[in-house]
mmCIF file of N, CA and C in Angstrom:
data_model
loop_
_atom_site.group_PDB
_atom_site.id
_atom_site.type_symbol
_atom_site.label_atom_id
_atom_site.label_comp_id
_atom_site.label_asym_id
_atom_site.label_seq_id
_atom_site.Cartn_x
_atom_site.Cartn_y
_atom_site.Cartn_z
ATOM 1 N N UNK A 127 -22.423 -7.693 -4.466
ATOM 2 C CA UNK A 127 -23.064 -7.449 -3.174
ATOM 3 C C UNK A 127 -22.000 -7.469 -2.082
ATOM 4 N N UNK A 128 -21.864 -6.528 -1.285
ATOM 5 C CA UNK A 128 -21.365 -6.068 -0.216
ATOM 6 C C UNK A 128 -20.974 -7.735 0.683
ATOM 7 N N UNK A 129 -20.134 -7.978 1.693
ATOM 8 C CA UNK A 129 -20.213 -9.463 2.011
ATOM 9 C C UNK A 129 -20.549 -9.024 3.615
ATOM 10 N N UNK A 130 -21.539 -9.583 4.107
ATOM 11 C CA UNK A 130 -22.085 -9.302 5.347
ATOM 12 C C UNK A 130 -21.979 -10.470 6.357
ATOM 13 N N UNK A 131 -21.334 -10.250 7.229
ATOM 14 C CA UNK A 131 -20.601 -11.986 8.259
ATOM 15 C C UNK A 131 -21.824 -12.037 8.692
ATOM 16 N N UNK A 132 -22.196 -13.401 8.976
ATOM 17 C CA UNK A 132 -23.286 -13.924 9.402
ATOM 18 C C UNK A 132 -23.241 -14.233 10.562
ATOM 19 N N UNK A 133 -22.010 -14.852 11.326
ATOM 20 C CA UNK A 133 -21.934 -15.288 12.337
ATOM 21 C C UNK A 133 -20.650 -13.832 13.269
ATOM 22 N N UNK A 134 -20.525 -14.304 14.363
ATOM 23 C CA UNK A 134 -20.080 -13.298 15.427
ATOM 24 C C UNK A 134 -18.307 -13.914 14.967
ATOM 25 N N UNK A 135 -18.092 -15.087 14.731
ATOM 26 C CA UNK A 135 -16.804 -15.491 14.526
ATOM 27 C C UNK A 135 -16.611 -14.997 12.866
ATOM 28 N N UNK A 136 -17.626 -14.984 12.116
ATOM 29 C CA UNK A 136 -17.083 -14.095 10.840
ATOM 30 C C UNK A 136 -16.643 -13.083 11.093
ATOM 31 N N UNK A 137 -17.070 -11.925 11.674
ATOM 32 C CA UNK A 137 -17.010 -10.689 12.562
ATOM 33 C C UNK A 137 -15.614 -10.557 12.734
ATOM 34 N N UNK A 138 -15.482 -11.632 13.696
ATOM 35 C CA UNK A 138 -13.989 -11.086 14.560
ATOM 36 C C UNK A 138 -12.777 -11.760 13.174
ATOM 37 N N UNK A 139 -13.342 -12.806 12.371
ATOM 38 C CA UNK A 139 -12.247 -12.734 11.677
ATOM 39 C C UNK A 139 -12.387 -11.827 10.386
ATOM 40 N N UNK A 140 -12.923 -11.397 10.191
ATOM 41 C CA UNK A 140 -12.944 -10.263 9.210
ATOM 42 C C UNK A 140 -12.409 -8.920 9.595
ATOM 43 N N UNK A 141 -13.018 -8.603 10.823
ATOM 44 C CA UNK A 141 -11.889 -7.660 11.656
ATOM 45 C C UNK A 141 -10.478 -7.888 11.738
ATOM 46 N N UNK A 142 -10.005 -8.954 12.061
ATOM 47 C CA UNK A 142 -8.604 -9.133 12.594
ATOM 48 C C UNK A 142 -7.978 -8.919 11.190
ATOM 49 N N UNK A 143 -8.883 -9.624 10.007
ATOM 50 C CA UNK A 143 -8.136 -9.266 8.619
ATOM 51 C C UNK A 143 -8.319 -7.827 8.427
ATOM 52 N N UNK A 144 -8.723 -7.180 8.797
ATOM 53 C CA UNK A 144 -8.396 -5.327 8.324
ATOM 54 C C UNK A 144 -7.407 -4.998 9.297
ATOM 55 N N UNK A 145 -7.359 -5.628 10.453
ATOM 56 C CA UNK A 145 -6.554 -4.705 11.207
ATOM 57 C C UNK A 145 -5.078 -5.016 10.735
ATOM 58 N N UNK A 146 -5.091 -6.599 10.465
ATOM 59 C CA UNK A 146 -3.877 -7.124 9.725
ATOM 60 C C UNK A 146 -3.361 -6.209 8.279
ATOM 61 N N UNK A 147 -4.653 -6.306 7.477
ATOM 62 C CA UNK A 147 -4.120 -5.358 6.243
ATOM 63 C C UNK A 147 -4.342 -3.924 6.603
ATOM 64 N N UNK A 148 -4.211 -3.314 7.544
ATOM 65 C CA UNK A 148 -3.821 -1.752 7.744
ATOM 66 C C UNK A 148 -2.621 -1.927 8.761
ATOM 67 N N UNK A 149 -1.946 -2.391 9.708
ATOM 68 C CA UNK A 149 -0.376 -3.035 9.934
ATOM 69 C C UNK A 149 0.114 -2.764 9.217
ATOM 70 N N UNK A 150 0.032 -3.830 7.727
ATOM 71 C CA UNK A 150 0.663 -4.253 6.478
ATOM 72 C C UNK A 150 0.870 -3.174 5.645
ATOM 73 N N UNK A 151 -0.259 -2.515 5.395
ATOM 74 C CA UNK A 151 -0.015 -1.135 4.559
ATOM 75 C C UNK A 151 0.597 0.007 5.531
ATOM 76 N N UNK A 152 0.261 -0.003 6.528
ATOM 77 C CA UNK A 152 1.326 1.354 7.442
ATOM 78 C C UNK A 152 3.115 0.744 7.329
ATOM 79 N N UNK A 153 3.666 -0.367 7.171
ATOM 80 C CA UNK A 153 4.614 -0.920 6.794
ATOM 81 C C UNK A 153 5.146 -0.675 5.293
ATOM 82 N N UNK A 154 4.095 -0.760 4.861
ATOM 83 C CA UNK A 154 4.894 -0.159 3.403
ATOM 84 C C UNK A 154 4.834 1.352 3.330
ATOM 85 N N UNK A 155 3.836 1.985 3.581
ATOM 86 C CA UNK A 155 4.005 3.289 3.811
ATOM 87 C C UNK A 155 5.183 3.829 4.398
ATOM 88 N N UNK A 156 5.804 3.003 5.450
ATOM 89 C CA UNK A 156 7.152 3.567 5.709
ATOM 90 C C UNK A 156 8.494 2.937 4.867
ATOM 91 N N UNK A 157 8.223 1.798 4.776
ATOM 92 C CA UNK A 157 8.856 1.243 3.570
ATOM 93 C C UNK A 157 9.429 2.325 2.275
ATOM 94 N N UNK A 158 8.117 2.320 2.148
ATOM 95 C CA UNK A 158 8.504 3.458 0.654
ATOM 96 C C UNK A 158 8.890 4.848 1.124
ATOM 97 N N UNK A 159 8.472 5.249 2.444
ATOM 98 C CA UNK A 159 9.010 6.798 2.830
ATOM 99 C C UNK A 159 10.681 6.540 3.060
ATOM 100 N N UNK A 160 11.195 5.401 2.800
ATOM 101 C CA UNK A 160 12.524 4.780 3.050
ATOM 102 C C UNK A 160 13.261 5.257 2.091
ATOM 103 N N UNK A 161 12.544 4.207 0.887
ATOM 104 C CA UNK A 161 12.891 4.348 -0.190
ATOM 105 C C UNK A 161 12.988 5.943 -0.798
ATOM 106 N N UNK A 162 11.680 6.575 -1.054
ATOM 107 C CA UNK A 162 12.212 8.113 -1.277
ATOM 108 C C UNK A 162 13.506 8.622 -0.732
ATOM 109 N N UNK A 163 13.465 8.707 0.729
ATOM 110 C CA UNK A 163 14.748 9.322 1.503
ATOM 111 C C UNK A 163 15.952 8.610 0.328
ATOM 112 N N UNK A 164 16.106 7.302 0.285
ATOM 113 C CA UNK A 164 17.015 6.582 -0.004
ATOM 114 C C UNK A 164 17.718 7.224 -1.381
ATOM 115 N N UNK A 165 16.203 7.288 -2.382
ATOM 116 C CA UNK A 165 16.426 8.147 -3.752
ATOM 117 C C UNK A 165 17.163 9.633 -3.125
ATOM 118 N N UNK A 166 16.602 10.345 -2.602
ATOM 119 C CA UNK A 166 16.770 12.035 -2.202
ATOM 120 C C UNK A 166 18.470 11.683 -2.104
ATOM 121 N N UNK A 167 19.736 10.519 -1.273
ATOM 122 C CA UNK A 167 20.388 10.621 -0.943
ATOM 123 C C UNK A 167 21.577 10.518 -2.558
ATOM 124 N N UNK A 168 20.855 9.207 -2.983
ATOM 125 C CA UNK A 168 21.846 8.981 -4.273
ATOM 126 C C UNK A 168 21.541 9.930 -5.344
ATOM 127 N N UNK A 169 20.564 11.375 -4.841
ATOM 128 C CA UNK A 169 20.173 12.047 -5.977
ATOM 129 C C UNK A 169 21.137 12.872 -5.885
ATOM 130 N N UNK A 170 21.640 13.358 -4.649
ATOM 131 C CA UNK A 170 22.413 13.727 -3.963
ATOM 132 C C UNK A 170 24.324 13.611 -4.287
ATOM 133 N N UNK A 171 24.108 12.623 -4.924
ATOM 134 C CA UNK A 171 25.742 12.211 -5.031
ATOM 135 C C UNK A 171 25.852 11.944 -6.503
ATOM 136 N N UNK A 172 24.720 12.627 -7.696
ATOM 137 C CA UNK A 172 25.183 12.199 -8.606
ATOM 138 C C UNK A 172 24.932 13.336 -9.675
ATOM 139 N N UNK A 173 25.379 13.348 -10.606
ATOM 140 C CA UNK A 173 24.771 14.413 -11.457
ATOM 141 C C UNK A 173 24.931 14.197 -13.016
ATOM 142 N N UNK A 174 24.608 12.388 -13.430
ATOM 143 C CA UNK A 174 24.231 12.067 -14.714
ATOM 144 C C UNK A 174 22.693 12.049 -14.841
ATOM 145 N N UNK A 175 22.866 12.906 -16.270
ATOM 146 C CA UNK A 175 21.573 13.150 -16.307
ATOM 147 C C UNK A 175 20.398 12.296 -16.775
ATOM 148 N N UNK A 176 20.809 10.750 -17.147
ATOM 149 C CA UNK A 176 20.254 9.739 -17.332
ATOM 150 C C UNK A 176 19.701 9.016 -15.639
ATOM 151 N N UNK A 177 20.654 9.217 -14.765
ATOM 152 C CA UNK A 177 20.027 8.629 -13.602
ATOM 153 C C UNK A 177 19.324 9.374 -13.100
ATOM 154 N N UNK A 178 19.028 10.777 -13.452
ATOM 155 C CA UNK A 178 18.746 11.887 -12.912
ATOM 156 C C UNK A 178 17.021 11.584 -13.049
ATOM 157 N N UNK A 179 17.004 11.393 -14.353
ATOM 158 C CA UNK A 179 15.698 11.397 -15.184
ATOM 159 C C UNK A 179 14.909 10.074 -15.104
ATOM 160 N N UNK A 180 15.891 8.771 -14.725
ATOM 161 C CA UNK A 180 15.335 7.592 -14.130
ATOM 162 C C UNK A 180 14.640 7.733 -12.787
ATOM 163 N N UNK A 181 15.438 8.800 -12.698
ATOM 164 C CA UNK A 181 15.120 8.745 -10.362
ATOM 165 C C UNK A 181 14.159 9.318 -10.313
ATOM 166 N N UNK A 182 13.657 10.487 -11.565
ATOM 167 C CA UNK A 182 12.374 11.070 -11.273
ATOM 168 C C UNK A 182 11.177 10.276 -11.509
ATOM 169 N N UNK A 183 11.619 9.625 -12.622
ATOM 170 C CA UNK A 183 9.901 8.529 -12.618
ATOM 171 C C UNK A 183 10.124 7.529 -12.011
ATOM 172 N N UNK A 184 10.819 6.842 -10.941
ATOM 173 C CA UNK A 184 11.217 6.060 -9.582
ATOM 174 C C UNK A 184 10.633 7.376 -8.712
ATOM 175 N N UNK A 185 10.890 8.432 -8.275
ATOM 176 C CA UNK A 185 9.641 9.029 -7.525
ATOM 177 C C UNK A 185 8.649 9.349 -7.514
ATOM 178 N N UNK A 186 7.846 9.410 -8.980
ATOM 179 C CA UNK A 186 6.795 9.562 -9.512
ATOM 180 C C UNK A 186 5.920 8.674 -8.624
ATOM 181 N N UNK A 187 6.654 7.605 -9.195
ATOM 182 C CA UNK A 187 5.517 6.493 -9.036
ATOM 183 C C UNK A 187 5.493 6.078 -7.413
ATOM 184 N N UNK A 188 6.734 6.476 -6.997
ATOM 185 C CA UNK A 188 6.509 6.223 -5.433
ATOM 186 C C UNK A 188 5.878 6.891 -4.679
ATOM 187 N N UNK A 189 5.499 8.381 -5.192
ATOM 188 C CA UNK A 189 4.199 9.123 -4.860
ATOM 189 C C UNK A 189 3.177 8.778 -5.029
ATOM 190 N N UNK A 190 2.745 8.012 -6.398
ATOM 191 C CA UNK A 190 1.514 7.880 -6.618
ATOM 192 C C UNK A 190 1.305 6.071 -5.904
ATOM 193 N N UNK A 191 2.158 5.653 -5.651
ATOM 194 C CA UNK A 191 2.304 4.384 -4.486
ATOM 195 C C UNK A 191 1.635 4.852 -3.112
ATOM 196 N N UNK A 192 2.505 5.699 -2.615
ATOM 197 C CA UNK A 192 1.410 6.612 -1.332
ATOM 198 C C UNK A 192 0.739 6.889 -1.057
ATOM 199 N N UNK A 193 -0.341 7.551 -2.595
ATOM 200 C CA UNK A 193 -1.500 7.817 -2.346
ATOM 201 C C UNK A 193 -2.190 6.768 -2.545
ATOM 202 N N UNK A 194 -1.962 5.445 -3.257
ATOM 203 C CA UNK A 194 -2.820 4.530 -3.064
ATOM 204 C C UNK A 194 -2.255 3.782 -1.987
ATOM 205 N N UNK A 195 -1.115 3.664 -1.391
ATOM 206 C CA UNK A 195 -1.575 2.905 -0.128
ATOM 207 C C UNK A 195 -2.405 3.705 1.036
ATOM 208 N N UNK A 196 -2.669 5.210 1.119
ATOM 209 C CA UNK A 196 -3.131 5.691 1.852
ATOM 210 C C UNK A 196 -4.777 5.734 1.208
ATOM 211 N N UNK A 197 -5.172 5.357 0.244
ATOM 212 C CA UNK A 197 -6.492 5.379 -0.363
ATOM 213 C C UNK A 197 -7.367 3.746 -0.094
ATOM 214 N N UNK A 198 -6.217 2.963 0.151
ATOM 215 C CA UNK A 198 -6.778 1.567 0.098
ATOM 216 C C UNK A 198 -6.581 1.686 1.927
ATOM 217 N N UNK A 199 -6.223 2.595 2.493
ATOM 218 C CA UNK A 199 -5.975 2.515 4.251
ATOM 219 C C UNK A 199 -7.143 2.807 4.267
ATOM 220 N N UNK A 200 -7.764 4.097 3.902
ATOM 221 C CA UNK A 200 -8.876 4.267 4.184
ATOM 222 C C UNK A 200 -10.272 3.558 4.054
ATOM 223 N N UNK A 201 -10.231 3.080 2.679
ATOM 224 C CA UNK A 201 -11.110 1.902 2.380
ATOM 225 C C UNK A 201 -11.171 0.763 3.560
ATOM 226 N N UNK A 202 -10.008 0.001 3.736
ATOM 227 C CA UNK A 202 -10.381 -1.236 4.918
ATOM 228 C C UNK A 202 -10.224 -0.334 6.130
ATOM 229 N N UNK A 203 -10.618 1.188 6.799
ATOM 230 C CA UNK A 203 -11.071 1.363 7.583
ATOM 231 C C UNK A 203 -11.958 1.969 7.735
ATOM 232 N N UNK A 204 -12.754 2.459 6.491
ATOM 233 C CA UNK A 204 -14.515 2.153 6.294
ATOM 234 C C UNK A 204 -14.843 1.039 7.054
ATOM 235 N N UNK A 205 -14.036 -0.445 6.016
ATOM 236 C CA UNK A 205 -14.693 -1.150 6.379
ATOM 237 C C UNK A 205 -15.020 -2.024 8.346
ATOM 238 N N UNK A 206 -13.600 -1.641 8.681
ATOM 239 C CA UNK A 206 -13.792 -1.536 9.982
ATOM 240 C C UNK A 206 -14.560 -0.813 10.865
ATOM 241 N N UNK A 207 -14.564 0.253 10.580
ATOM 242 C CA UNK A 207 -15.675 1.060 11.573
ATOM 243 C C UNK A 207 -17.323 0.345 11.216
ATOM 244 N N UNK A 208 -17.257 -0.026 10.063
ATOM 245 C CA UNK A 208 -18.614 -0.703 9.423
ATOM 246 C C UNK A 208 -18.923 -2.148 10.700
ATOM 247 N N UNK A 209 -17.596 -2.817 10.134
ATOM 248 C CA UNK A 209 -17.390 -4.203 11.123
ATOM 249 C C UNK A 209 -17.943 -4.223 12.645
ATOM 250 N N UNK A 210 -17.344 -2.636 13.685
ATOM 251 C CA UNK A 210 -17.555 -1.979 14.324
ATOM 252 C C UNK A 210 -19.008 -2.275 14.840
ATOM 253 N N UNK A 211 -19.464 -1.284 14.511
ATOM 254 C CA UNK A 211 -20.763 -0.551 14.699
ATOM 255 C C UNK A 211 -21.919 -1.343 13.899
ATOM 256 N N UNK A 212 -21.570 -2.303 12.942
ATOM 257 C CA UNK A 212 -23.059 -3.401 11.844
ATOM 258 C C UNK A 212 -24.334 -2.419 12.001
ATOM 259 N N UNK A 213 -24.013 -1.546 11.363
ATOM 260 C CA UNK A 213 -25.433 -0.576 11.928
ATOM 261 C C UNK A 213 -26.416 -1.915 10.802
ATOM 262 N N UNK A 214 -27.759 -1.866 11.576
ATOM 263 C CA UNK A 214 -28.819 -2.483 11.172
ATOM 264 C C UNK A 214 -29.444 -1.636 9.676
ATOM 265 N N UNK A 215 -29.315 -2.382 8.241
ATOM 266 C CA UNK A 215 -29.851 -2.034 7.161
ATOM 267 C C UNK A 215 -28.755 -1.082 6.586
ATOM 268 N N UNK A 216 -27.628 -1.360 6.990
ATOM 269 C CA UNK A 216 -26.476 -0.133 6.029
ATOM 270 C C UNK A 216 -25.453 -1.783 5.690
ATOM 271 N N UNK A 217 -25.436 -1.720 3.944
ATOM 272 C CA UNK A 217 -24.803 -2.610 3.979
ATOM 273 C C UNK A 217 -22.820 -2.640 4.163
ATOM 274 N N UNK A 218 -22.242 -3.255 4.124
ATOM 275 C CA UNK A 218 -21.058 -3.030 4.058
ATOM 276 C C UNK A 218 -20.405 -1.867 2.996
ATOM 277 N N UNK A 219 -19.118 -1.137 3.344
ATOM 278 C CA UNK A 219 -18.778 -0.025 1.882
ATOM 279 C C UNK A 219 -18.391 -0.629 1.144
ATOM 280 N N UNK A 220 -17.386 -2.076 1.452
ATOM 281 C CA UNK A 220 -16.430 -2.691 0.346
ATOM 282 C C UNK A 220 -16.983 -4.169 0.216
ATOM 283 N N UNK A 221 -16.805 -4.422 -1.023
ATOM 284 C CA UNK A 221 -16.738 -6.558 -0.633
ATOM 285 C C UNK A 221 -15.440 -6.750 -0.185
ATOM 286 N N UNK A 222 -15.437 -7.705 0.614
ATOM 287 C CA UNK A 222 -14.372 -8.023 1.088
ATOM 288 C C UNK A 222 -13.598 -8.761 0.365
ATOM 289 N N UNK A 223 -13.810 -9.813 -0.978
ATOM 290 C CA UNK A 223 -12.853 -9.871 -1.988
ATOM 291 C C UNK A 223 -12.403 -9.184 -2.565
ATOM 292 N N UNK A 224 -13.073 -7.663 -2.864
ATOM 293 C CA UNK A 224 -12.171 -7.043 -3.774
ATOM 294 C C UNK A 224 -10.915 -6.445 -2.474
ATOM 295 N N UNK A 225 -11.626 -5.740 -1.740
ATOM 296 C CA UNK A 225 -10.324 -5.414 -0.675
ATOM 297 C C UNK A 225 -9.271 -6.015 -0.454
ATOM 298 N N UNK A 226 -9.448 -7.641 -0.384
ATOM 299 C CA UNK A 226 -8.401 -8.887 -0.269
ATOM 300 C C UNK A 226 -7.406 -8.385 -1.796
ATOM 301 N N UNK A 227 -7.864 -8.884 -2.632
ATOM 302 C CA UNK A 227 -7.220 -8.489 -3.970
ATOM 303 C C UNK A 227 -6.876 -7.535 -4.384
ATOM 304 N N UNK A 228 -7.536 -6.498 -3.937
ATOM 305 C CA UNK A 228 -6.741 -4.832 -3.689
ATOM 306 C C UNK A 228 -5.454 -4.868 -2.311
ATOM 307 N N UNK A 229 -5.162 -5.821 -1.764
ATOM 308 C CA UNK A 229 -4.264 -5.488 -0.779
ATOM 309 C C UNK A 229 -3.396 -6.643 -1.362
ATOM 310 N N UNK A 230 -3.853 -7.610 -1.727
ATOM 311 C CA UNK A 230 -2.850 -8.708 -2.224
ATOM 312 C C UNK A 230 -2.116 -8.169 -3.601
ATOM 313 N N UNK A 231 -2.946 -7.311 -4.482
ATOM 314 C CA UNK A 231 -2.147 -6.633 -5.615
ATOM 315 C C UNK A 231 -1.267 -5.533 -5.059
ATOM 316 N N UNK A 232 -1.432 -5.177 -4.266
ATOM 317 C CA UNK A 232 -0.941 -4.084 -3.574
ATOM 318 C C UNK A 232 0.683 -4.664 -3.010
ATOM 319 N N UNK A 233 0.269 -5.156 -2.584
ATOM 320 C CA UNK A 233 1.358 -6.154 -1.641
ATOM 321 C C UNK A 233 2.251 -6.441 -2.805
ATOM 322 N N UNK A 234 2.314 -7.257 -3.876
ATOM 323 C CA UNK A 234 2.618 -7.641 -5.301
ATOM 324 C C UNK A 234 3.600 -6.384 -6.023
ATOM 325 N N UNK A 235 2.659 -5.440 -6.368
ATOM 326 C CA UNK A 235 3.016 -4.324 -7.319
ATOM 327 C C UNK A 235 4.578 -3.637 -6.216
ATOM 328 N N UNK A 236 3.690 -3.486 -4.724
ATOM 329 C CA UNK A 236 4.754 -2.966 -4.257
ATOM 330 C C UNK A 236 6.549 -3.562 -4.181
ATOM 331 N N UNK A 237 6.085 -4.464 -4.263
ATOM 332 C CA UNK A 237 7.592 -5.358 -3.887
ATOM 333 C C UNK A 237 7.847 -5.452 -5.426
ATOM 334 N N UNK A 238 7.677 -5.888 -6.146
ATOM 335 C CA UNK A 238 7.988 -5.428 -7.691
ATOM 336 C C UNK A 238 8.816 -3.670 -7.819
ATOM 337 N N UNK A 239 8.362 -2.793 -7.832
ATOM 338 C CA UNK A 239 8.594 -1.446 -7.283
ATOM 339 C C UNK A 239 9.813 -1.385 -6.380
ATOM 340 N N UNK A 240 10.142 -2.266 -5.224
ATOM 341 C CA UNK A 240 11.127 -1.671 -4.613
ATOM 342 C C UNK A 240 12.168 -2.646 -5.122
ATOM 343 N N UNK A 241 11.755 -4.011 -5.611
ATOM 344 C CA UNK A 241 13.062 -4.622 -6.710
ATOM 345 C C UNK A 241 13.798 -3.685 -7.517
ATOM 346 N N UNK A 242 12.889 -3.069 -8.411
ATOM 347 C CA UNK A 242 13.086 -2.615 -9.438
ATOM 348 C C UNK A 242 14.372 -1.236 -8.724
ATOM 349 N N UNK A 243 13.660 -0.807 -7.883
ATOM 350 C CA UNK A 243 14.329 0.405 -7.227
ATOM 351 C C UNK A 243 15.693 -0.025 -6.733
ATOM 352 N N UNK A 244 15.869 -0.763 -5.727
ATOM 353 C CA UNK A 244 16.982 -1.133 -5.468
ATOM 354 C C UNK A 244 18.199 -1.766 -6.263
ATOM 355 N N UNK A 245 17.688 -2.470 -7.791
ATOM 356 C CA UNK A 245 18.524 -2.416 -8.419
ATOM 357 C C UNK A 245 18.900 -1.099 -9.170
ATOM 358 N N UNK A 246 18.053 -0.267 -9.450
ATOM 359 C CA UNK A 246 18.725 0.933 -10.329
ATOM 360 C C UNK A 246 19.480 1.647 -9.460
ATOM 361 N N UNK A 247 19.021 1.174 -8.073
ATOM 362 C CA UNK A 247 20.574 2.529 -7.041
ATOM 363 C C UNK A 247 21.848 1.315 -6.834
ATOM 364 N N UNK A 248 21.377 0.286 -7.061
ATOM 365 C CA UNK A 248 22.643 -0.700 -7.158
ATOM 366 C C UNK A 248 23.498 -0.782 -8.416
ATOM 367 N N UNK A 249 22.942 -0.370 -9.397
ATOM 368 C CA UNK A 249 23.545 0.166 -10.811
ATOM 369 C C UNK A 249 24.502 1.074 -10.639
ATOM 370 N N UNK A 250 23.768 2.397 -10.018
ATOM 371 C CA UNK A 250 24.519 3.490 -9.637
ATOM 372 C C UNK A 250 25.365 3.536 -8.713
ATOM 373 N N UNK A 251 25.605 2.628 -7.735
ATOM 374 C CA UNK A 251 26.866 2.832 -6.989
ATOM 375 C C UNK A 251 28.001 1.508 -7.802
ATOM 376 N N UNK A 252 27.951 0.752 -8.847
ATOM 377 C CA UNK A 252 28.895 0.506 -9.547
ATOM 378 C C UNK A 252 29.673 1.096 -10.141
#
């Protein structure tokens, strides 16, 4: 079941937490538009075909990183406009635990991802 604030101070802190986790995800969104550039440059200066073929599934996945941080943006701003407007008898789009745990895995996977990344271009400039 959808989680519906009861009180006016649930409200505003349930709000302030979306606006916090859409901040957070527009931060990695540029984060990782970093990281790509970063790949595009050392793709740039090298031409073994083992790093070649590493760097492509290191962009793979940093694409498909994008579209879910831009898929989970949209989700907690359902749920904001919801927060918004409480239209009377429309329940919430998301529970708000899974959103929490979709942004806290999010948060997780991503920084895992740019470890991983920054050591394989730290490989390559040895």
């Amino acid at each position: 079941m959808p989680y519906d604030p009861s009180t006016e101070t649930d409200i505003a802190a349930y709000r302030e937490a979306c606006n916090n986790w859409i901040r957070t995800l527009k931060a990695l969104r540029e984060d990782n538009a970093s990281l790509i550039n970063r790949l595009a440059a050392a793709l740039k200066e090298t031409t073994r075909r083992s790093f070649i073929e590493e760097a492509e599934e290191f962009q793979l996945t940093m694409l498909d990183r994008e579209e879910s941080l831009i898929l989970l943006r949209h989700e907690i701003g359902e749920q904001l406009d919801w927060l918004n407007k409480q239209p009377a008898g429309v329940p919430s789009p998301h529970l708000y635990a899974v959103l929490k745990n979709d942004m806290e895995g999010m948060m997780q996977e991503y920084e895992r991802l740019k470890v991983a990344f920054l050591i394989f271009i730290a490989a390559e400039k040895v």
